[in-house]
Protein backbone atom coordinates (compact mmCIF):
# COMPACT_ATOMS: atom_id res chain seq x y z
CA UNK A 1 0.00 0.00 0.00
CA UNK A 2 1.28 3.44 -0.80
CA UNK A 3 0.95 6.60 -2.81
CA UNK A 4 0.83 6.46 -6.59
CA UNK A 5 3.02 8.74 -8.70
CA UNK A 6 1.07 11.55 -10.32
CA UNK A 7 1.78 10.34 -13.87
CA UNK A 8 0.73 6.79 -13.01
CA UNK A 9 -2.42 8.06 -11.31
CA UNK A 10 -3.32 10.16 -14.34
CA UNK A 11 -2.70 7.23 -16.68
CA UNK A 12 -5.25 5.22 -14.66
CA UNK A 13 -7.76 8.04 -14.65
CA UNK A 14 -7.17 8.83 -10.99
CA UNK A 15 -6.59 12.22 -9.48
CA UNK A 16 -2.96 13.35 -9.08
CA UNK A 17 -1.44 12.15 -5.82
CA UNK A 18 -4.11 9.47 -5.42
CA UNK A 19 -3.42 6.62 -3.01
CA UNK A 20 -3.52 2.97 -4.00
CA UNK A 21 -3.43 -0.44 -2.42
CA UNK A 22 -1.20 -2.79 -4.37
CA UNK A 23 -1.68 -6.53 -3.94
CA UNK A 24 1.37 -8.56 -4.98
CA UNK A 25 1.33 -12.33 -5.53
CA UNK A 26 4.69 -14.02 -5.00
CA UNK A 27 5.50 -17.63 -5.96
CA UNK A 28 7.69 -19.17 -3.25
CA UNK A 29 8.82 -22.33 -5.06
CA UNK A 30 12.58 -21.93 -5.45
CA UNK A 31 13.60 -18.34 -6.11
CA UNK A 32 10.72 -16.06 -5.00
CA UNK A 33 9.10 -14.55 -8.07
CA UNK A 34 6.39 -11.92 -8.51
CA UNK A 35 3.72 -13.51 -10.70
CA UNK A 36 0.91 -10.96 -10.53
CA UNK A 37 0.01 -7.54 -9.13
CA UNK A 38 -3.13 -5.49 -8.91
CA UNK A 39 -3.62 -1.90 -7.72
CA UNK A 40 -6.88 -0.65 -6.28
CA UNK A 41 -7.74 3.00 -5.73
CA UNK A 42 -7.89 3.91 -2.03
CA UNK A 43 -5.87 3.17 1.10
CA UNK A 44 -5.31 0.04 3.14
CA UNK A 45 -7.44 -0.24 6.27
CA UNK A 46 -6.57 -3.81 7.27
CA UNK A 47 -6.33 -7.40 6.01
CA UNK A 48 -7.14 -10.88 7.30
CA UNK A 49 -6.59 -14.48 6.18
CA UNK A 50 -8.80 -17.44 7.12
CA UNK A 51 -8.38 -20.98 5.79
CA UNK A 52 -6.19 -19.75 2.94
CA UNK A 53 -8.59 -17.01 1.79
CA UNK A 54 -7.27 -13.46 2.04
CA UNK A 55 -9.54 -10.48 2.54
CA UNK A 56 -8.23 -6.93 2.16
CA UNK A 57 -10.25 -3.94 3.38
CA UNK A 58 -9.77 -0.82 1.24
CA UNK A 59 -11.21 2.61 2.05
CA UNK A 60 -11.97 5.32 -0.50
CA UNK A 61 -13.26 8.86 -0.07
CA UNK A 62 -14.40 9.91 -3.54
CA UNK A 63 -16.81 12.86 -3.20
CA UNK A 64 -17.42 14.16 -6.74
CA UNK A 65 -20.07 16.68 -5.72
CA UNK A 66 -17.30 18.84 -4.24
CA UNK A 67 -16.17 19.41 -7.82
CA UNK A 68 -19.48 21.02 -8.72
CA UNK A 69 -19.16 24.60 -10.03
CA UNK A 70 -20.69 26.67 -7.24
CA UNK A 71 -22.90 29.70 -7.94
CA UNK A 72 -21.43 33.16 -7.50
CA UNK A 73 -23.29 34.50 -4.51
CA UNK A 74 -22.27 37.32 -2.16
CA UNK A 75 -21.24 36.19 1.30
CA UNK A 76 -24.52 35.55 3.18
CA UNK A 77 -25.19 38.16 5.85
CA UNK A 78 -28.65 37.17 7.06
CA UNK A 79 -30.83 34.08 7.39
CA UNK A 80 -32.66 34.69 4.13
CA UNK A 81 -29.49 35.01 2.07
CA UNK A 82 -28.11 31.90 3.77
CA UNK A 83 -31.21 29.97 2.69
CA UNK A 84 -30.89 31.26 -0.86
CA UNK A 85 -27.20 30.35 -0.98
CA UNK A 86 -27.90 26.87 0.39
CA UNK A 87 -30.68 26.32 -2.16
CA UNK A 88 -28.48 27.44 -5.05
CA UNK A 89 -25.53 25.35 -3.82
CA UNK A 90 -27.69 22.25 -3.44
CA UNK A 91 -29.05 22.69 -6.95
CA UNK A 92 -25.53 23.12 -8.35
CA UNK A 93 -24.39 19.91 -6.63
CA UNK A 94 -27.51 18.01 -7.72
CA UNK A 95 -27.11 19.10 -11.33
CA UNK A 96 -23.46 18.07 -11.26
CA UNK A 97 -24.22 14.68 -9.73
CA UNK A 98 -26.59 13.99 -12.62
CA UNK A 99 -23.53 14.14 -14.93
CA UNK A 100 -21.44 11.65 -12.92
CA UNK A 101 -20.99 7.93 -13.49
CA UNK A 102 -20.25 5.02 -11.17
CA UNK A 103 -16.49 5.44 -11.64
CA UNK A 104 -16.76 8.94 -10.18
CA UNK A 105 -17.98 7.42 -6.91
CA UNK A 106 -16.56 3.92 -6.63
CA UNK A 107 -12.88 2.82 -6.64
CA UNK A 108 -11.30 1.57 -9.85
CA UNK A 109 -8.30 -0.70 -10.41
CA UNK A 110 -5.16 -0.09 -12.44
CA UNK A 111 -6.99 -0.97 -15.66
CA UNK A 112 -9.62 1.70 -15.01
CA UNK A 113 -12.37 -0.83 -14.31
CA UNK A 114 -14.71 -0.64 -11.35
CA UNK A 115 -13.44 -2.66 -8.40
CA UNK A 116 -16.97 -3.35 -7.16
CA UNK A 117 -20.14 -3.57 -9.22
CA UNK A 118 -23.02 -1.34 -8.22
CA UNK A 119 -25.01 -4.51 -7.46
CA UNK A 120 -22.42 -5.42 -4.80
CA UNK A 121 -22.31 -1.94 -3.25
CA UNK A 122 -24.66 -1.37 -0.34
CA UNK A 123 -26.14 1.73 1.27
CA UNK A 124 -26.95 1.51 5.00
CA UNK A 125 -30.39 2.66 6.14
CA UNK A 126 -28.70 5.28 8.33
CA UNK A 127 -26.12 7.61 6.78
CA UNK A 128 -22.62 6.32 7.63
CA UNK A 129 -20.57 8.71 5.51
CA UNK A 130 -20.07 9.31 1.82
CA UNK A 131 -16.91 7.28 1.27
CA UNK A 132 -16.74 3.62 0.28
CA UNK A 133 -15.30 0.64 2.13
CA UNK A 134 -14.53 -2.36 -0.07
CA UNK A 135 -13.79 -5.91 1.07
CA UNK A 136 -11.58 -7.64 -1.50
CA UNK A 137 -11.61 -11.45 -1.44
CA UNK A 138 -8.68 -13.47 -2.84
CA UNK A 139 -9.42 -17.20 -2.78
CA UNK A 140 -6.62 -18.26 -5.15
CA UNK A 141 -4.18 -15.57 -6.20
CA UNK A 142 -4.58 -12.02 -7.44
CA UNK A 143 -6.65 -12.96 -10.48
CA UNK A 144 -9.34 -14.51 -8.29
CA UNK A 145 -10.28 -11.16 -6.75
CA UNK A 146 -13.94 -10.56 -5.90
CA UNK A 147 -15.35 -7.63 -3.98
CA UNK A 148 -18.26 -6.16 -2.06
CA UNK A 149 -18.61 -2.64 -0.66
CA UNK A 150 -20.65 -0.43 1.65
CA UNK A 151 -20.89 3.35 1.64
CA UNK A 152 -19.22 4.67 4.77
CA UNK A 153 -15.80 4.60 6.38
CA UNK A 154 -13.78 2.11 8.44
CA UNK A 155 -11.10 2.54 11.10
CA UNK A 156 -11.12 -0.69 13.09
CA UNK A 157 -11.53 -4.21 11.69
CA UNK A 158 -12.52 -7.31 13.65
CA UNK A 159 -12.78 -10.70 11.97
CA UNK A 160 -14.25 -13.97 13.19
CA UNK A 161 -14.16 -17.17 11.14
CA UNK A 162 -17.51 -16.28 9.54
CA UNK A 163 -17.73 -12.49 9.51
CA UNK A 164 -15.87 -9.20 9.25
CA UNK A 165 -17.00 -6.19 11.27
CA UNK A 166 -15.95 -2.64 10.39
CA UNK A 167 -16.12 0.11 13.03
CA UNK A 168 -15.73 3.87 12.62
CA UNK A 169 -15.91 6.65 15.20
CA UNK A 170 -18.36 9.47 14.46
CA UNK A 171 -17.42 12.48 16.58
CA UNK A 172 -20.14 14.87 17.69
CA UNK A 173 -18.11 17.99 18.44
CA UNK A 174 -21.11 20.10 19.42
CA UNK A 175 -21.89 17.84 22.37
CA UNK A 176 -18.35 16.77 23.18
CA UNK A 177 -18.03 19.19 26.07
CA UNK A 178 -21.57 18.58 27.30
CA UNK A 179 -21.83 16.91 30.69
CA UNK A 180 -24.54 14.54 29.54
CA UNK A 181 -25.00 10.85 28.91
CA UNK A 182 -26.23 9.27 25.71
CA UNK A 183 -24.28 10.14 22.58
CA UNK A 184 -22.39 13.16 23.93
CA UNK A 185 -18.98 12.97 22.33
CA UNK A 186 -20.02 10.70 19.50
CA UNK A 187 -21.00 7.27 18.29
CA UNK A 188 -19.57 4.33 16.35
CA UNK A 189 -20.84 3.07 12.99
CA UNK A 190 -20.70 -0.71 12.54
CA UNK A 191 -20.92 -2.78 9.35
CA UNK A 192 -21.05 -6.57 9.09
CA UNK A 193 -19.95 -8.71 6.11
CA UNK A 194 -20.39 -12.47 5.97
CA UNK A 195 -17.22 -14.35 4.99
CA UNK A 196 -18.10 -17.99 4.45
CA UNK A 197 -15.26 -20.20 3.21
CA UNK A 198 -13.61 -18.85 0.09
CA UNK A 199 -16.74 -17.16 -1.29
CA UNK A 200 -16.94 -13.45 -1.92
CA UNK A 201 -17.77 -11.41 1.18
CA UNK A 202 -21.42 -10.36 1.32
CA UNK A 203 -22.90 -7.38 3.12
CA UNK A 204 -25.18 -8.29 6.04
CA UNK A 205 -26.13 -5.27 8.14
CA UNK A 206 -25.14 -1.93 9.65
CA UNK A 207 -25.80 -0.20 12.96
CA UNK A 208 -24.72 2.55 15.29
CA UNK A 209 -23.83 2.43 19.00
CA UNK A 210 -22.92 4.96 21.69
CA UNK A 211 -19.26 5.63 22.36
CA UNK A 212 -16.03 4.61 20.65
CA UNK A 213 -14.12 1.34 20.42
CA UNK A 214 -10.44 1.22 21.29
CA UNK A 215 -9.21 -1.45 18.84
CA UNK A 216 -10.02 -4.86 17.34
CA UNK A 217 -9.89 -6.50 20.77
CA UNK A 218 -12.88 -4.38 21.78
CA UNK A 219 -15.07 -6.63 19.60
CA UNK A 220 -15.87 -10.33 19.66
CA UNK A 221 -18.46 -12.58 17.99
CA UNK A 222 -20.20 -15.68 19.38
CA UNK A 223 -23.18 -17.44 17.77
CA UNK A 224 -23.86 -14.47 15.44
CA UNK A 225 -23.83 -12.09 18.42
CA UNK A 226 -21.36 -9.21 18.35
CA UNK A 227 -20.02 -8.10 21.74
CA UNK A 228 -18.50 -4.59 21.83
CA UNK A 229 -16.79 -2.62 24.62
CA UNK A 230 -16.99 1.17 24.24
CA UNK A 231 -16.36 4.40 26.12
CA UNK A 232 -19.07 7.04 25.77
CA UNK A 233 -19.67 10.56 27.03
CA UNK A 234 -17.52 13.65 27.26
CA UNK A 235 -13.99 13.97 28.61
CA UNK A 236 -13.85 13.37 32.34
CA UNK A 237 -17.55 12.57 32.71
CA UNK A 238 -18.05 9.53 30.51
CA UNK A 239 -18.29 5.85 31.28
CA UNK A 240 -17.62 2.55 29.59
CA UNK A 241 -19.74 -0.48 28.94
CA UNK A 242 -20.25 -3.68 26.99
CA UNK A 243 -23.00 -4.03 24.39
CA UNK A 244 -24.31 -7.02 22.44
CA UNK A 245 -25.80 -6.78 18.94
CA UNK A 246 -27.39 -9.05 16.34
CA UNK A 247 -28.37 -8.56 12.73
CA UNK A 248 -32.12 -8.17 12.23
CA UNK A 249 -32.71 -7.72 8.54
CA UNK A 250 -30.07 -5.22 7.39
CA UNK A 251 -29.80 -3.55 10.82
CA UNK A 252 -27.46 -4.41 13.69
CA UNK A 253 -29.74 -4.12 16.71
CA UNK A 254 -28.68 -3.84 20.36
CA UNK A 255 -29.69 -6.96 22.30
CA UNK A 256 -28.28 -6.09 25.72
CA UNK A 257 -25.87 -3.71 27.45
CA UNK A 258 -24.21 -2.96 30.77
CA UNK A 259 -22.66 0.40 31.68
CA UNK A 260 -20.99 1.99 34.65
CA UNK A 261 -17.44 0.74 34.06
CA UNK A 262 -14.81 3.32 35.03
CA UNK A 263 -16.89 6.49 35.51
CA UNK A 264 -14.85 9.43 34.23
CA UNK A 265 -12.26 7.08 32.73
CA UNK A 266 -11.56 5.59 29.32
CA UNK A 267 -10.96 2.01 28.21
CA UNK A 268 -7.27 1.09 27.97
CA UNK A 269 -7.59 -2.57 26.96
CA UNK A 270 -10.17 -5.30 26.35
CA UNK A 271 -9.93 -9.05 25.91
CA UNK A 272 -12.81 -11.44 25.29
CA UNK A 273 -12.14 -15.02 26.39
CA UNK A 274 -15.12 -17.28 25.73
CA UNK A 275 -18.15 -15.70 27.40
CA UNK A 276 -16.08 -13.37 29.58
CA UNK A 277 -14.82 -9.88 28.83
CA UNK A 278 -11.87 -8.40 30.70
CA UNK A 279 -11.93 -4.59 30.54
CA UNK A 280 -9.34 -2.14 31.88
CA UNK A 281 -10.12 1.57 32.34
CA UNK A 282 -7.82 4.23 33.73
CA UNK A 283 -7.56 7.74 35.10
CA UNK A 284 -5.62 7.41 38.37
CA UNK A 285 -5.83 3.67 39.13
CA UNK A 286 -6.49 0.64 36.97
CA UNK A 287 -9.94 -0.86 37.47
CA UNK A 288 -9.76 -4.38 36.01
CA UNK A 289 -13.34 -5.51 35.32
CA UNK A 290 -14.69 -9.01 34.72
CA UNK A 291 -17.88 -8.95 32.63
CA UNK A 292 -20.12 -11.97 31.94
CA UNK A 293 -21.52 -11.93 28.38
CA UNK A 294 -22.88 -15.50 28.31
CA UNK A 295 -26.46 -14.15 28.14
CA UNK A 296 -26.45 -11.58 25.31
CA UNK A 297 -29.62 -9.96 26.64
CA UNK A 298 -28.17 -9.53 30.13
CA UNK A 299 -24.42 -8.84 30.25
CA UNK A 300 -23.30 -8.14 33.80
CA UNK A 301 -20.24 -7.07 35.74
CA UNK A 302 -19.04 -9.90 37.99
CA UNK A 303 -16.02 -8.36 39.68
CA UNK A 304 -13.65 -5.41 39.85
CA UNK A 305 -10.07 -4.88 40.97
CA UNK A 306 -8.29 -1.53 41.45
CA UNK A 307 -4.50 -1.44 41.22
CA UNK A 308 -1.93 1.30 40.40
CA UNK A 309 -1.23 1.91 36.72
CA UNK A 310 -3.01 0.23 33.82
CA UNK A 311 -2.70 -2.60 31.33
CA UNK A 312 -3.12 -1.59 27.68
CA UNK A 313 -2.73 -5.14 26.38
CA UNK A 314 -4.27 -8.28 27.91
CA UNK A 315 -3.45 -11.89 27.07
CA UNK A 316 -4.81 -15.14 28.57
CA UNK A 317 -1.93 -17.34 29.81
CA UNK A 318 -3.88 -20.14 31.45
CA UNK A 319 -7.38 -21.25 32.32
CA UNK A 320 -7.67 -18.66 35.09
CA UNK A 321 -4.70 -16.33 34.43
CA UNK A 322 -4.52 -13.12 32.40
CA UNK A 323 -1.27 -11.25 31.72
CA UNK A 324 -1.49 -7.46 31.55
CA UNK A 325 1.15 -5.40 29.75
CA UNK A 326 1.15 -1.66 30.35
CA UNK A 327 2.36 1.11 32.60
CA UNK A 328 2.79 1.83 36.30
CA UNK A 329 1.47 5.07 37.79
CA UNK A 330 1.50 7.03 41.04
CA UNK A 331 -1.50 8.03 43.16
CA UNK A 332 -2.12 11.05 40.93
CA UNK A 333 -2.32 8.94 37.79
CA UNK A 334 1.09 10.06 36.48
CA UNK A 335 2.86 7.31 34.54
CA UNK A 336 6.08 6.26 36.31
CA UNK A 337 7.28 3.34 34.23
CA UNK A 338 6.40 0.04 32.58
CA UNK A 339 4.42 -2.67 34.35
CA UNK A 340 3.50 -6.32 33.87
CA UNK A 341 0.62 -7.70 35.95
CA UNK A 342 -0.52 -11.28 36.42
CA UNK A 343 -4.26 -11.40 37.17
CA UNK A 344 -5.98 -14.36 38.81
CA UNK A 345 -9.59 -14.68 37.58
CA UNK A 346 -10.39 -18.11 39.06
CA UNK A 347 -13.04 -16.32 41.13
CA UNK A 348 -14.53 -13.81 38.64
CA UNK A 349 -16.26 -11.95 41.45
CA UNK A 350 -12.92 -11.29 43.18
CA UNK A 351 -10.12 -10.92 40.60
CA UNK A 352 -6.70 -10.43 42.13
CA UNK A 353 -3.22 -9.33 41.08
CA UNK A 354 -0.91 -12.27 41.84
CA UNK A 355 2.36 -10.64 40.92
CA UNK A 356 3.85 -7.61 39.16
CA UNK A 357 7.07 -6.49 37.47
CA UNK A 358 7.97 -2.83 36.95
CA UNK A 359 10.75 -0.79 35.35
CA UNK A 360 11.33 2.96 35.15
CA UNK A 361 13.55 2.99 32.05
CA UNK A 362 11.44 1.38 29.34
CA UNK A 363 8.00 1.44 27.70
CA UNK A 364 6.17 -1.53 26.20
CA UNK A 365 4.76 -1.39 22.67
CA UNK A 366 2.07 -4.09 22.79
CA UNK A 367 -0.70 -1.59 23.54
CA UNK A 368 -0.13 0.07 20.16
CA UNK A 369 0.90 -3.04 18.23
CA UNK A 370 -0.16 -6.53 19.39
CA UNK A 371 2.62 -7.98 17.23
CA UNK A 372 5.00 -6.63 19.89
CA UNK A 373 3.84 -9.49 22.15
CA UNK A 374 4.30 -13.25 21.73
CA UNK A 375 3.17 -15.98 24.12
CA UNK A 376 4.93 -19.37 24.02
CA UNK A 377 2.40 -21.53 25.86
CA UNK A 378 4.55 -24.66 25.84
CA UNK A 379 7.46 -22.98 27.63
CA UNK A 380 5.22 -20.41 29.38
CA UNK A 381 7.34 -17.53 28.11
CA UNK A 382 6.09 -14.05 27.18
CA UNK A 383 8.20 -11.97 24.80
CA UNK A 384 7.46 -8.23 24.98
CA UNK A 385 9.08 -5.57 22.77
CA UNK A 386 10.06 -2.31 24.47
CA UNK A 387 11.75 1.01 23.74
CA UNK A 388 13.92 3.00 26.11
CA UNK A 389 12.04 5.60 28.12
CA UNK A 390 12.46 7.90 31.08
CA UNK A 391 9.69 9.15 33.30
CA UNK A 392 10.39 12.56 34.81
CA UNK A 393 14.19 12.07 34.94
CA UNK A 394 14.81 14.57 32.13
CA UNK A 395 18.57 14.86 32.74
CA UNK A 396 18.94 11.18 31.96
CA UNK A 397 16.72 11.26 28.87
CA UNK A 398 18.57 10.69 25.62
CA UNK A 399 15.47 10.42 23.39
CA UNK A 400 17.00 7.47 21.59
CA UNK A 401 15.11 4.83 19.66
CA UNK A 402 16.98 2.02 21.39
CA UNK A 403 15.00 -0.90 22.72
CA UNK A 404 14.83 -4.64 22.88
CA UNK A 405 12.77 -7.57 24.07
CA UNK A 406 11.94 -8.49 27.65
CA UNK A 407 11.27 -12.18 28.29
CA UNK A 408 9.08 -13.26 31.22
CA UNK A 409 8.46 -16.74 32.56
CA UNK A 410 4.93 -17.09 33.95
CA UNK A 411 4.43 -20.04 36.29
CA UNK A 412 1.10 -21.76 36.79
CA UNK A 413 0.69 -19.93 40.10
PDB file of C-alpha atoms in Angstrom, residues 183-324:
ATOM      1  CA  UNK A 183     -24.283  10.139  22.582  1.00  0.00           C
ATOM      2  CA  UNK A 184     -22.393  13.161  23.927  1.00  0.00           C
ATOM      3  CA  UNK A 185     -18.982  12.969  22.330  1.00  0.00           C
ATOM      4  CA  UNK A 186     -20.024  10.700  19.505  1.00  0.00           C
ATOM      5  CA  UNK A 187     -20.995   7.273  18.287  1.00  0.00           C
ATOM      6  CA  UNK A 188     -19.566   4.325  16.348  1.00  0.00           C
ATOM      7  CA  UNK A 189     -20.837   3.069  12.991  1.00  0.00           C
ATOM      8  CA  UNK A 190     -20.698  -0.712  12.544  1.00  0.00           C
ATOM      9  CA  UNK A 191     -20.918  -2.781   9.347  1.00  0.00           C
ATOM     10  CA  UNK A 192     -21.052  -6.568   9.089  1.00  0.00           C
ATOM     11  CA  UNK A 193     -19.949  -8.707   6.109  1.00  0.00           C
ATOM     12  CA  UNK A 194     -20.395 -12.471   5.972  1.00  0.00           C
ATOM     13  CA  UNK A 195     -17.216 -14.355   4.994  1.00  0.00           C
ATOM     14  CA  UNK A 196     -18.103 -17.987   4.448  1.00  0.00           C
ATOM     15  CA  UNK A 197     -15.264 -20.199   3.215  1.00  0.00           C
ATOM     16  CA  UNK A 198     -13.605 -18.853   0.085  1.00  0.00           C
ATOM     17  CA  UNK A 199     -16.737 -17.162  -1.289  1.00  0.00           C
ATOM     18  CA  UNK A 200     -16.936 -13.454  -1.917  1.00  0.00           C
ATOM     19  CA  UNK A 201     -17.772 -11.410   1.180  1.00  0.00           C
ATOM     20  CA  UNK A 202     -21.424 -10.362   1.318  1.00  0.00           C
ATOM     21  CA  UNK A 203     -22.905  -7.379   3.119  1.00  0.00           C
ATOM     22  CA  UNK A 204     -25.176  -8.289   6.037  1.00  0.00           C
ATOM     23  CA  UNK A 205     -26.127  -5.271   8.142  1.00  0.00           C
ATOM     24  CA  UNK A 206     -25.140  -1.930   9.648  1.00  0.00           C
ATOM     25  CA  UNK A 207     -25.796  -0.201  12.956  1.00  0.00           C
ATOM     26  CA  UNK A 208     -24.724   2.551  15.295  1.00  0.00           C
ATOM     27  CA  UNK A 209     -23.826   2.425  18.995  1.00  0.00           C
ATOM     28  CA  UNK A 210     -22.921   4.957  21.685  1.00  0.00           C
ATOM     29  CA  UNK A 211     -19.259   5.630  22.359  1.00  0.00           C
ATOM     30  CA  UNK A 212     -16.035   4.611  20.654  1.00  0.00           C
ATOM     31  CA  UNK A 213     -14.125   1.341  20.417  1.00  0.00           C
ATOM     32  CA  UNK A 214     -10.435   1.218  21.288  1.00  0.00           C
ATOM     33  CA  UNK A 215      -9.206  -1.449  18.842  1.00  0.00           C
ATOM     34  CA  UNK A 216     -10.021  -4.859  17.337  1.00  0.00           C
ATOM     35  CA  UNK A 217      -9.886  -6.502  20.769  1.00  0.00           C
ATOM     36  CA  UNK A 218     -12.883  -4.382  21.785  1.00  0.00           C
ATOM     37  CA  UNK A 219     -15.068  -6.627  19.604  1.00  0.00           C
ATOM     38  CA  UNK A 220     -15.872 -10.331  19.661  1.00  0.00           C
ATOM     39  CA  UNK A 221     -18.464 -12.578  17.993  1.00  0.00           C
ATOM     40  CA  UNK A 222     -20.198 -15.676  19.381  1.00  0.00           C
ATOM     41  CA  UNK A 223     -23.181 -17.438  17.770  1.00  0.00           C
ATOM     42  CA  UNK A 224     -23.859 -14.473  15.441  1.00  0.00           C
ATOM     43  CA  UNK A 225     -23.832 -12.085  18.421  1.00  0.00           C
ATOM     44  CA  UNK A 226     -21.361  -9.212  18.352  1.00  0.00           C
ATOM     45  CA  UNK A 227     -20.025  -8.102  21.744  1.00  0.00           C
ATOM     46  CA  UNK A 228     -18.500  -4.595  21.834  1.00  0.00           C
ATOM     47  CA  UNK A 229     -16.795  -2.623  24.621  1.00  0.00           C
ATOM     48  CA  UNK A 230     -16.993   1.172  24.237  1.00  0.00           C
ATOM     49  CA  UNK A 231     -16.360   4.405  26.120  1.00  0.00           C
ATOM     50  CA  UNK A 232     -19.072   7.040  25.768  1.00  0.00           C
ATOM     51  CA  UNK A 233     -19.670  10.559  27.030  1.00  0.00           C
ATOM     52  CA  UNK A 234     -17.520  13.649  27.260  1.00  0.00           C
ATOM     53  CA  UNK A 235     -13.987  13.971  28.608  1.00  0.00           C
ATOM     54  CA  UNK A 236     -13.848  13.374  32.342  1.00  0.00           C
ATOM     55  CA  UNK A 237     -17.548  12.568  32.705  1.00  0.00           C
ATOM     56  CA  UNK A 238     -18.053   9.532  30.509  1.00  0.00           C
ATOM     57  CA  UNK A 239     -18.286   5.854  31.284  1.00  0.00           C
ATOM     58  CA  UNK A 240     -17.618   2.548  29.588  1.00  0.00           C
ATOM     59  CA  UNK A 241     -19.742  -0.482  28.942  1.00  0.00           C
ATOM     60  CA  UNK A 242     -20.245  -3.685  26.989  1.00  0.00           C
ATOM     61  CA  UNK A 243     -23.005  -4.025  24.389  1.00  0.00           C
ATOM     62  CA  UNK A 244     -24.312  -7.019  22.436  1.00  0.00           C
ATOM     63  CA  UNK A 245     -25.798  -6.776  18.943  1.00  0.00           C
ATOM     64  CA  UNK A 246     -27.393  -9.053  16.344  1.00  0.00           C
ATOM     65  CA  UNK A 247     -28.371  -8.558  12.728  1.00  0.00           C
ATOM     66  CA  UNK A 248     -32.118  -8.166  12.228  1.00  0.00           C
ATOM     67  CA  UNK A 249     -32.705  -7.719   8.537  1.00  0.00           C
ATOM     68  CA  UNK A 250     -30.075  -5.216   7.394  1.00  0.00           C
ATOM     69  CA  UNK A 251     -29.800  -3.553  10.817  1.00  0.00           C
ATOM     70  CA  UNK A 252     -27.458  -4.415  13.690  1.00  0.00           C
ATOM     71  CA  UNK A 253     -29.744  -4.120  16.713  1.00  0.00           C
ATOM     72  CA  UNK A 254     -28.679  -3.836  20.358  1.00  0.00           C
ATOM     73  CA  UNK A 255     -29.686  -6.959  22.299  1.00  0.00           C
ATOM     74  CA  UNK A 256     -28.282  -6.087  25.721  1.00  0.00           C
ATOM     75  CA  UNK A 257     -25.872  -3.714  27.454  1.00  0.00           C
ATOM     76  CA  UNK A 258     -24.209  -2.960  30.766  1.00  0.00           C
ATOM     77  CA  UNK A 259     -22.658   0.402  31.680  1.00  0.00           C
ATOM     78  CA  UNK A 260     -20.988   1.994  34.653  1.00  0.00           C
ATOM     79  CA  UNK A 261     -17.445   0.740  34.055  1.00  0.00           C
ATOM     80  CA  UNK A 262     -14.812   3.322  35.033  1.00  0.00           C
ATOM     81  CA  UNK A 263     -16.895   6.491  35.506  1.00  0.00           C
ATOM     82  CA  UNK A 264     -14.853   9.433  34.229  1.00  0.00           C
ATOM     83  CA  UNK A 265     -12.258   7.078  32.731  1.00  0.00           C
ATOM     84  CA  UNK A 266     -11.561   5.590  29.317  1.00  0.00           C
ATOM     85  CA  UNK A 267     -10.961   2.014  28.205  1.00  0.00           C
ATOM     86  CA  UNK A 268      -7.266   1.086  27.967  1.00  0.00           C
ATOM     87  CA  UNK A 269      -7.592  -2.574  26.959  1.00  0.00           C
ATOM     88  CA  UNK A 270     -10.173  -5.296  26.350  1.00  0.00           C
ATOM     89  CA  UNK A 271      -9.927  -9.053  25.912  1.00  0.00           C
ATOM     90  CA  UNK A 272     -12.808 -11.440  25.292  1.00  0.00           C
ATOM     91  CA  UNK A 273     -12.142 -15.024  26.389  1.00  0.00           C
ATOM     92  CA  UNK A 274     -15.120 -17.279  25.734  1.00  0.00           C
ATOM     93  CA  UNK A 275     -18.154 -15.701  27.398  1.00  0.00           C
ATOM     94  CA  UNK A 276     -16.076 -13.374  29.582  1.00  0.00           C
ATOM     95  CA  UNK A 277     -14.825  -9.878  28.832  1.00  0.00           C
ATOM     96  CA  UNK A 278     -11.867  -8.395  30.697  1.00  0.00           C
ATOM     97  CA  UNK A 279     -11.934  -4.592  30.537  1.00  0.00           C
ATOM     98  CA  UNK A 280      -9.342  -2.141  31.884  1.00  0.00           C
ATOM     99  CA  UNK A 281     -10.122   1.565  32.337  1.00  0.00           C
ATOM    100  CA  UNK A 282      -7.825   4.230  33.730  1.00  0.00           C
ATOM    101  CA  UNK A 283      -7.562   7.745  35.104  1.00  0.00           C
ATOM    102  CA  UNK A 284      -5.621   7.414  38.369  1.00  0.00           C
ATOM    103  CA  UNK A 285      -5.833   3.671  39.126  1.00  0.00           C
ATOM    104  CA  UNK A 286      -6.488   0.639  36.967  1.00  0.00           C
ATOM    105  CA  UNK A 287      -9.936  -0.863  37.470  1.00  0.00           C
ATOM    106  CA  UNK A 288      -9.764  -4.377  36.006  1.00  0.00           C
ATOM    107  CA  UNK A 289     -13.345  -5.511  35.320  1.00  0.00           C
ATOM    108  CA  UNK A 290     -14.686  -9.010  34.719  1.00  0.00           C
ATOM    109  CA  UNK A 291     -17.885  -8.953  32.630  1.00  0.00           C
ATOM    110  CA  UNK A 292     -20.117 -11.970  31.944  1.00  0.00           C
ATOM    111  CA  UNK A 293     -21.515 -11.931  28.377  1.00  0.00           C
ATOM    112  CA  UNK A 294     -22.881 -15.503  28.309  1.00  0.00           C
ATOM    113  CA  UNK A 295     -26.459 -14.153  28.145  1.00  0.00           C
ATOM    114  CA  UNK A 296     -26.447 -11.575  25.313  1.00  0.00           C
ATOM    115  CA  UNK A 297     -29.620  -9.964  26.645  1.00  0.00           C
ATOM    116  CA  UNK A 298     -28.172  -9.528  30.126  1.00  0.00           C
ATOM    117  CA  UNK A 299     -24.423  -8.840  30.254  1.00  0.00           C
ATOM    118  CA  UNK A 300     -23.304  -8.139  33.801  1.00  0.00           C
ATOM    119  CA  UNK A 301     -20.241  -7.067  35.744  1.00  0.00           C
ATOM    120  CA  UNK A 302     -19.037  -9.896  37.993  1.00  0.00           C
ATOM    121  CA  UNK A 303     -16.020  -8.364  39.681  1.00  0.00           C
ATOM    122  CA  UNK A 304     -13.650  -5.411  39.851  1.00  0.00           C
ATOM    123  CA  UNK A 305     -10.066  -4.875  40.972  1.00  0.00           C
ATOM    124  CA  UNK A 306      -8.289  -1.531  41.452  1.00  0.00           C
ATOM    125  CA  UNK A 307      -4.498  -1.442  41.217  1.00  0.00           C
ATOM    126  CA  UNK A 308      -1.928   1.297  40.404  1.00  0.00           C
ATOM    127  CA  UNK A 309      -1.225   1.907  36.719  1.00  0.00           C
ATOM    128  CA  UNK A 310      -3.009   0.229  33.824  1.00  0.00           C
ATOM    129  CA  UNK A 311      -2.698  -2.605  31.331  1.00  0.00           C
ATOM    130  CA  UNK A 312      -3.123  -1.586  27.683  1.00  0.00           C
ATOM    131  CA  UNK A 313      -2.734  -5.144  26.381  1.00  0.00           C
ATOM    132  CA  UNK A 314      -4.275  -8.281  27.908  1.00  0.00           C
ATOM    133  CA  UNK A 315      -3.448 -11.894  27.065  1.00  0.00           C
ATOM    134  CA  UNK A 316      -4.807 -15.145  28.569  1.00  0.00           C
ATOM    135  CA  UNK A 317      -1.926 -17.337  29.807  1.00  0.00           C
ATOM    136  CA  UNK A 318      -3.883 -20.139  31.453  1.00  0.00           C
ATOM    137  CA  UNK A 319      -7.384 -21.246  32.323  1.00  0.00           C
ATOM    138  CA  UNK A 320      -7.668 -18.656  35.092  1.00  0.00           C
ATOM    139  CA  UNK A 321      -4.705 -16.330  34.425  1.00  0.00           C
ATOM    140  CA  UNK A 322      -4.518 -13.121  32.396  1.00  0.00           C
ATOM    141  CA  UNK A 323      -1.270 -11.253  31.722  1.00  0.00           C
ATOM    142  CA  UNK A 324      -1.492  -7.465  31.545  1.00  0.00           C
TER     143      UNK A 324
END
